XYZ file of C-alpha atoms in Angstrom:
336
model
C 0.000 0.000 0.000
C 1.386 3.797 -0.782
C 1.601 5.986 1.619
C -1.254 8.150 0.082
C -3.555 4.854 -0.196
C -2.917 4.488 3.894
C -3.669 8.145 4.249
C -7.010 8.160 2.260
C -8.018 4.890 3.710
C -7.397 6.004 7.325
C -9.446 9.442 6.520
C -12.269 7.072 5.270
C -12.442 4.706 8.210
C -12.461 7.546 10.250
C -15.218 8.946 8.866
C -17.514 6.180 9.080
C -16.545 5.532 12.546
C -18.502 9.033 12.944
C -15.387 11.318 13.647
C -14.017 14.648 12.280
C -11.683 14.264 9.472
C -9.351 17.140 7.536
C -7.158 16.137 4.445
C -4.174 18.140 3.539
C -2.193 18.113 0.565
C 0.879 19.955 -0.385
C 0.229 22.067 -3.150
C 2.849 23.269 -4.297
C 7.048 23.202 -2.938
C 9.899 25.969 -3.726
C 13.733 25.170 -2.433
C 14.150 22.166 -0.675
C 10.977 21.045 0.943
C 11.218 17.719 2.677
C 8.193 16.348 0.852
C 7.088 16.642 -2.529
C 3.540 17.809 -3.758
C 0.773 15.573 -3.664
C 1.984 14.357 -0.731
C -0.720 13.527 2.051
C -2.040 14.345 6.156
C -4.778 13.433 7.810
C -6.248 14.365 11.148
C -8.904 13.544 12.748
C -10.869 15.443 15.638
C -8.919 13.303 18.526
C -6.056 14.919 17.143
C -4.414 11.898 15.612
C -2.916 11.807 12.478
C -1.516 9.913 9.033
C 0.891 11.013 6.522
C 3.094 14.233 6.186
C 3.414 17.498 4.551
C 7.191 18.048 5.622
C 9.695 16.536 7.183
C 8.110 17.467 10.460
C 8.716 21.058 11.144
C 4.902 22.018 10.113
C 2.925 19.445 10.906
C 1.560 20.415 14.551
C 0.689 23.748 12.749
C -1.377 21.773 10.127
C -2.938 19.504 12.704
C -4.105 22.762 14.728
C -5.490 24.481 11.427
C -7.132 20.876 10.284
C -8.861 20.758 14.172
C -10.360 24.061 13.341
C -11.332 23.653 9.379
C -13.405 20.353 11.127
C -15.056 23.312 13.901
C -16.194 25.940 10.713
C -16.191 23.339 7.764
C -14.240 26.073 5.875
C -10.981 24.689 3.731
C -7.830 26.524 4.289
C -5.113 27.319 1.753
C -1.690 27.446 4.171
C 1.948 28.299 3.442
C 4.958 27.959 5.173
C 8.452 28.859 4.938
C 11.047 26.307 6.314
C 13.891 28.684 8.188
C 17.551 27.376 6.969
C 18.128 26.830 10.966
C 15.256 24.275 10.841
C 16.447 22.329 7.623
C 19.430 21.790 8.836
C 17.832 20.411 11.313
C 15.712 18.090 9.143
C 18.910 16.814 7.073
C 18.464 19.654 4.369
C 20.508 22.051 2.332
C 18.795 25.281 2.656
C 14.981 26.240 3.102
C 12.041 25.550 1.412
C 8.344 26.636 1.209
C 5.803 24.596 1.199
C 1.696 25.427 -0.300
C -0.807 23.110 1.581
C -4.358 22.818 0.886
C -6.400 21.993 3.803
C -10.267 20.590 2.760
C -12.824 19.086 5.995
C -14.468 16.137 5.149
C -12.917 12.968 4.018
C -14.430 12.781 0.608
C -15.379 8.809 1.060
C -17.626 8.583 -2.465
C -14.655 10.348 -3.920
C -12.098 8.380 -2.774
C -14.047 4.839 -3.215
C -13.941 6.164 -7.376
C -10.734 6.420 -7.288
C -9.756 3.384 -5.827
C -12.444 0.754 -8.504
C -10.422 3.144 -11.159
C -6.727 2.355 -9.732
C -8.069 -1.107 -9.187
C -9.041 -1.468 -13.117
C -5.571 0.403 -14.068
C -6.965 3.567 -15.222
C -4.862 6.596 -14.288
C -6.635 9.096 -12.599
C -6.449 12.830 -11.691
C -8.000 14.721 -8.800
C -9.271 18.600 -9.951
C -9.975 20.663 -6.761
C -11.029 24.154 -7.309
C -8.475 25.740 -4.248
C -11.293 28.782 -4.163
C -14.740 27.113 -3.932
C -13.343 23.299 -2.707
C -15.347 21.803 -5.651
C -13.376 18.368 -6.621
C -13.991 15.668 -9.063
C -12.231 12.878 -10.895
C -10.572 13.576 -14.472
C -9.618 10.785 -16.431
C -6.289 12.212 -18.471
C -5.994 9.426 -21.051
C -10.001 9.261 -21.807
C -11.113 13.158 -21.268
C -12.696 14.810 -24.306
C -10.875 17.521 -25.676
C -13.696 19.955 -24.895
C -12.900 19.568 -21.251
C -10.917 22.470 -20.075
C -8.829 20.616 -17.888
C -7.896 17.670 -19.845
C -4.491 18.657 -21.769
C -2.564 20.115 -18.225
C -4.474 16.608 -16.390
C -2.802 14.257 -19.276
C 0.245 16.760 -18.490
C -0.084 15.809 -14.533
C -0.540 11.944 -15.082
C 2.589 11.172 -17.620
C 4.504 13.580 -15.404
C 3.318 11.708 -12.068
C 2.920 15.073 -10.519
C 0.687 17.285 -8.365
C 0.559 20.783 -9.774
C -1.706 23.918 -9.956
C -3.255 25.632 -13.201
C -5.605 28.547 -14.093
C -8.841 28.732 -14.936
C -12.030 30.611 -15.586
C -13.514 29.608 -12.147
C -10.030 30.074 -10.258
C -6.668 28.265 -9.478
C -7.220 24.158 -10.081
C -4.880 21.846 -8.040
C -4.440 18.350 -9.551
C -3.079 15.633 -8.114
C -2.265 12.703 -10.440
C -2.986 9.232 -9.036
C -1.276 6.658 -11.598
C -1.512 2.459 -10.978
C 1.437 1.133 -9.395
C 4.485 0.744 -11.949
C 4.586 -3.134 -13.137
C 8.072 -4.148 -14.192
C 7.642 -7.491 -16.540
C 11.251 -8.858 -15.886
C 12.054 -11.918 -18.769
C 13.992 -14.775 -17.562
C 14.976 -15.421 -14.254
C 18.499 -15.542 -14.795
C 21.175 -14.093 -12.607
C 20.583 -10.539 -13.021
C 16.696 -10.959 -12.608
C 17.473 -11.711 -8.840
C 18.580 -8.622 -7.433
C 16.846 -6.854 -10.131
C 13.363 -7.610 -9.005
C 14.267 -6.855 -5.384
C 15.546 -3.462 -6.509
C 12.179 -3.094 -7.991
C 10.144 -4.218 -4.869
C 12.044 -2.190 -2.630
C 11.759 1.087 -5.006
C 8.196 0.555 -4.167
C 7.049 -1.259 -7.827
C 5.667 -4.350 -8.731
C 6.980 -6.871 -10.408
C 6.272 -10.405 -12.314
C 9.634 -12.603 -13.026
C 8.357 -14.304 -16.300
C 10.534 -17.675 -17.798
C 9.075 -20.968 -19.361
C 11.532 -22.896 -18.419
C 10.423 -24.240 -14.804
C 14.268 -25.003 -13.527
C 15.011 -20.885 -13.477
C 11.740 -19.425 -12.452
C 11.147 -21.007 -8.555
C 10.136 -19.629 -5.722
C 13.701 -21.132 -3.527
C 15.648 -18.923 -6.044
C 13.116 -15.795 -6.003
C 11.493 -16.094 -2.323
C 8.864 -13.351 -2.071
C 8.432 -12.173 -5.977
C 5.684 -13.083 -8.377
C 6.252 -16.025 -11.042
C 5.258 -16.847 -14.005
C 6.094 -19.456 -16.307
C 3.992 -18.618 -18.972
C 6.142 -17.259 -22.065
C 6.426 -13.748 -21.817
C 3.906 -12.693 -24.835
C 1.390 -15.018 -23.195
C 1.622 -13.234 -19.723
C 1.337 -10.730 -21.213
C -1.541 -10.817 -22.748
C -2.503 -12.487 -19.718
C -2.147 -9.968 -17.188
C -1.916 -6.771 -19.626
C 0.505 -3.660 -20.937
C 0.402 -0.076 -19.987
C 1.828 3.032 -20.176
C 2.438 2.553 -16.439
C 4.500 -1.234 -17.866
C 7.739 -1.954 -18.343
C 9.806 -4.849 -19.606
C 13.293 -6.698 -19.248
C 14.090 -9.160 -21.382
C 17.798 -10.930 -19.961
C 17.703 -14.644 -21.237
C 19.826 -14.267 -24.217
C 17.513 -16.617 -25.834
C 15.807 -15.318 -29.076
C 12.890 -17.377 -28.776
C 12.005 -15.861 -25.492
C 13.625 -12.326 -25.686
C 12.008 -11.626 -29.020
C 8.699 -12.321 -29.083
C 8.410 -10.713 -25.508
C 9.779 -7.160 -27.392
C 7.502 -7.998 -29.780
C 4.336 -7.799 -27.503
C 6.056 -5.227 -25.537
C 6.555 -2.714 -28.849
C 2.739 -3.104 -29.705
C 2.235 -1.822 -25.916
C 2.481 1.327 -24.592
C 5.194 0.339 -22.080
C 7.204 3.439 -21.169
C 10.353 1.572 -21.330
C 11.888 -1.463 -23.045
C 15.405 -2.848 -22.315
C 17.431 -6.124 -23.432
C 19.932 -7.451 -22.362
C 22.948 -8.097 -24.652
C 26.189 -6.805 -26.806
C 26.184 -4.120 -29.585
C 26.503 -7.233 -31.623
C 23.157 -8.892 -30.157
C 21.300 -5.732 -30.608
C 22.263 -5.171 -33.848
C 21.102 -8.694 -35.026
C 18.134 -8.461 -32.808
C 16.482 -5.010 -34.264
C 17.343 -6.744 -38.020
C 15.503 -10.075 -37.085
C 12.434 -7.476 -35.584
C 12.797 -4.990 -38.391
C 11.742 -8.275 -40.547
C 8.583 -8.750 -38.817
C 7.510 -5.299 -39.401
C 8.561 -2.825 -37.083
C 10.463 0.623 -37.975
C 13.340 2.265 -36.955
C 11.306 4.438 -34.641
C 9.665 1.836 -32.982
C 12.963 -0.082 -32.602
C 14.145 3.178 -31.075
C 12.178 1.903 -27.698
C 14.456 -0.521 -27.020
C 17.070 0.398 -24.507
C 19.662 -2.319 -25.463
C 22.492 -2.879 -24.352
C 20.037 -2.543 -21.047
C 21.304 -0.142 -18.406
C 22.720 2.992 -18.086
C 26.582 2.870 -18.847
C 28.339 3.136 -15.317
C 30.572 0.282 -16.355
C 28.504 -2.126 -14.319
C 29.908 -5.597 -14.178
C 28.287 -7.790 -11.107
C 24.792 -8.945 -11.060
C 23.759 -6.368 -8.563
C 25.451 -3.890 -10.635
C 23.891 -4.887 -13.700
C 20.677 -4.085 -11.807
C 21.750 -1.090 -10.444
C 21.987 0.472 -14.152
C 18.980 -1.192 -15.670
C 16.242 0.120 -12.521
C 18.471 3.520 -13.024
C 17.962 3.691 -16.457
C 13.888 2.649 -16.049
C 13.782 5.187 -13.748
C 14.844 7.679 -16.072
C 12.385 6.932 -18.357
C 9.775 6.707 -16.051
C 10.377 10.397 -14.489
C 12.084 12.160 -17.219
C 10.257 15.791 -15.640
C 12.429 15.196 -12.646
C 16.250 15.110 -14.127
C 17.862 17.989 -14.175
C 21.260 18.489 -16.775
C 24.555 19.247 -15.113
């Protein structure tokens, strides 16, 4: 569960247990604010709460403004300025500022939406109006054009980020709520054993996917999802996304290929396999034969990884989650 799930969930059974509830969520962050925006608190009338806004400097301020939002059921929009003394303090370079918006009520109908659509894989965005409170669901992906908020939601959901936007009725916050990342690791070789714990422990899910029953056990992967299905049948099986990605690292063509096969008709945000400049090379000319351009060949990160001169298993790893990572939040790199 993600720390945002916990918090909603928590504000929910609250709720129907009959007590106050407040939600905050950070707006916006300048400098370097412990926590990053979208990120969740919730209080509840006792005076208990789940989640964060910061690293802990303003969270008994938020709890006393969430006690009184639940007294005069009015929302609050709340900034605060982190001191330099105080981020020191919290492990930090320098200050920070941090934009929280503060909304009574726990939003349970709301919230029990959003979860059937995370549930069924659908990427989702939350629009609240920060003037009149008004929120609803926007589905980026599926939103007609003639919704005013669709482009900047589609913007929020590929970026995986919580941002705030003009409009005619007054400043929108939306906070993008994407379905866990699913890495589709093929053949549980060497490399596919720290890789998918790299990937369980960077908080995604993953499926370890060989046919041949000898590599893919559960005494040589304890705790990570198998299949042996081949990979194109999992696939199909269990579905691609743009929130998918996929590893191919047996060396064997008549595993790796047809898996990069199914994983090129996808949307999968990234594509890597494992092998030499040599491999690749006679790999894209085998798939360029069964139809696929230059372009689409393009999506292939191969030789996998990002080029630290990685040589163990573990380092291997290292450069291929890295890499995926890269990929995945491409918004978040900065040059230099």
């Amino acid at each position: 569960m993600t720390d945002w799930e916990e918090v909603l969930e928590r504000a929910a059974a609250w709720s129907e247990a009959g007590l106050g509830v407040a939600v905050a969520t950070v707006a916006s962050t300048w400098g370097s604010a412990p926590r990053p925006a979208g990120s969740h608190l919730a209080v509840n009338d006792r005076g208990e709460f789940v989640g964060s806004v910061s690293g802990g400097c303003i969270e008994a301020a938020v709890v006393g403004e969430a006690l009184s939002a639940m007294r005069d059921g009015k929302a609050r929009r709340l900034r605060y300025g982190v001191s330099d003394e105080r981020a020191w303090e919290l492990g930090l370079a320098c200050g920070g500022t941090v934009e929280v918006h503060l909304e009574p009520g726990a939003r349970r109908e709301l919230y029990a939406e959003l979860r059937r659509d995370l549930e069924a894989r659908r990427p989702v965005v939350m629009a609240t109006n920060l003037e009149t409170g008004a929120a609803r669901l926007v589905h980026p992906f599926e939103a007609a054009g003639t919704d005013p908020l669709a482009e900047a939601a589609r913007d929020a959901a590929a970026r995986d980020q919580t941002g705030t936007v003009p409009t005619a009725d007054g400043e929108v916050l939306l906070r993008a709520y994407n379905p866990p990342v699913r890495v589709f690791v093929v053949g549980a070789v060497h490399v596919a054993q720290p890789l998918s714990q790299m990937v369980k422990l960077a908080g995604h899910d993953v499926l370890v996917v060989d046919p041949r029953r000898s590599f893919a056990t559960g005494d040589r992967f304890p705790g990570v999802a198998l299949s042996q299905e081949y990979p194109d049948e999992a696939f199909e099986r269990v579905g691609l996304d743009r929130r998918s990605a996929v590893v191919a690292l047996t060396h064997d063509p008549k595993i790796d290929e047809p898996a990069l096969a199914a994983a090129l008709r996808s949307e999968a945000f990234y594509l890597g396999a494992l092998g030499s400049r040599k491999t690749q090379a006679a790999r894209r000319e085998r798939l360029a034969r069964q139809g696929f351009s230059p372009s689409q060949l393009d999506r292939i990160h191969g030789p996998v990884g990002l080029p630290i001169g990685a040589v163990t298993p573990g380092e291997i790893a290292t450069a291929i989650l890295a890499e995926m990572v890269a990929c995945l939040r491409p918004a978040k790199r900065k040059d230099g």
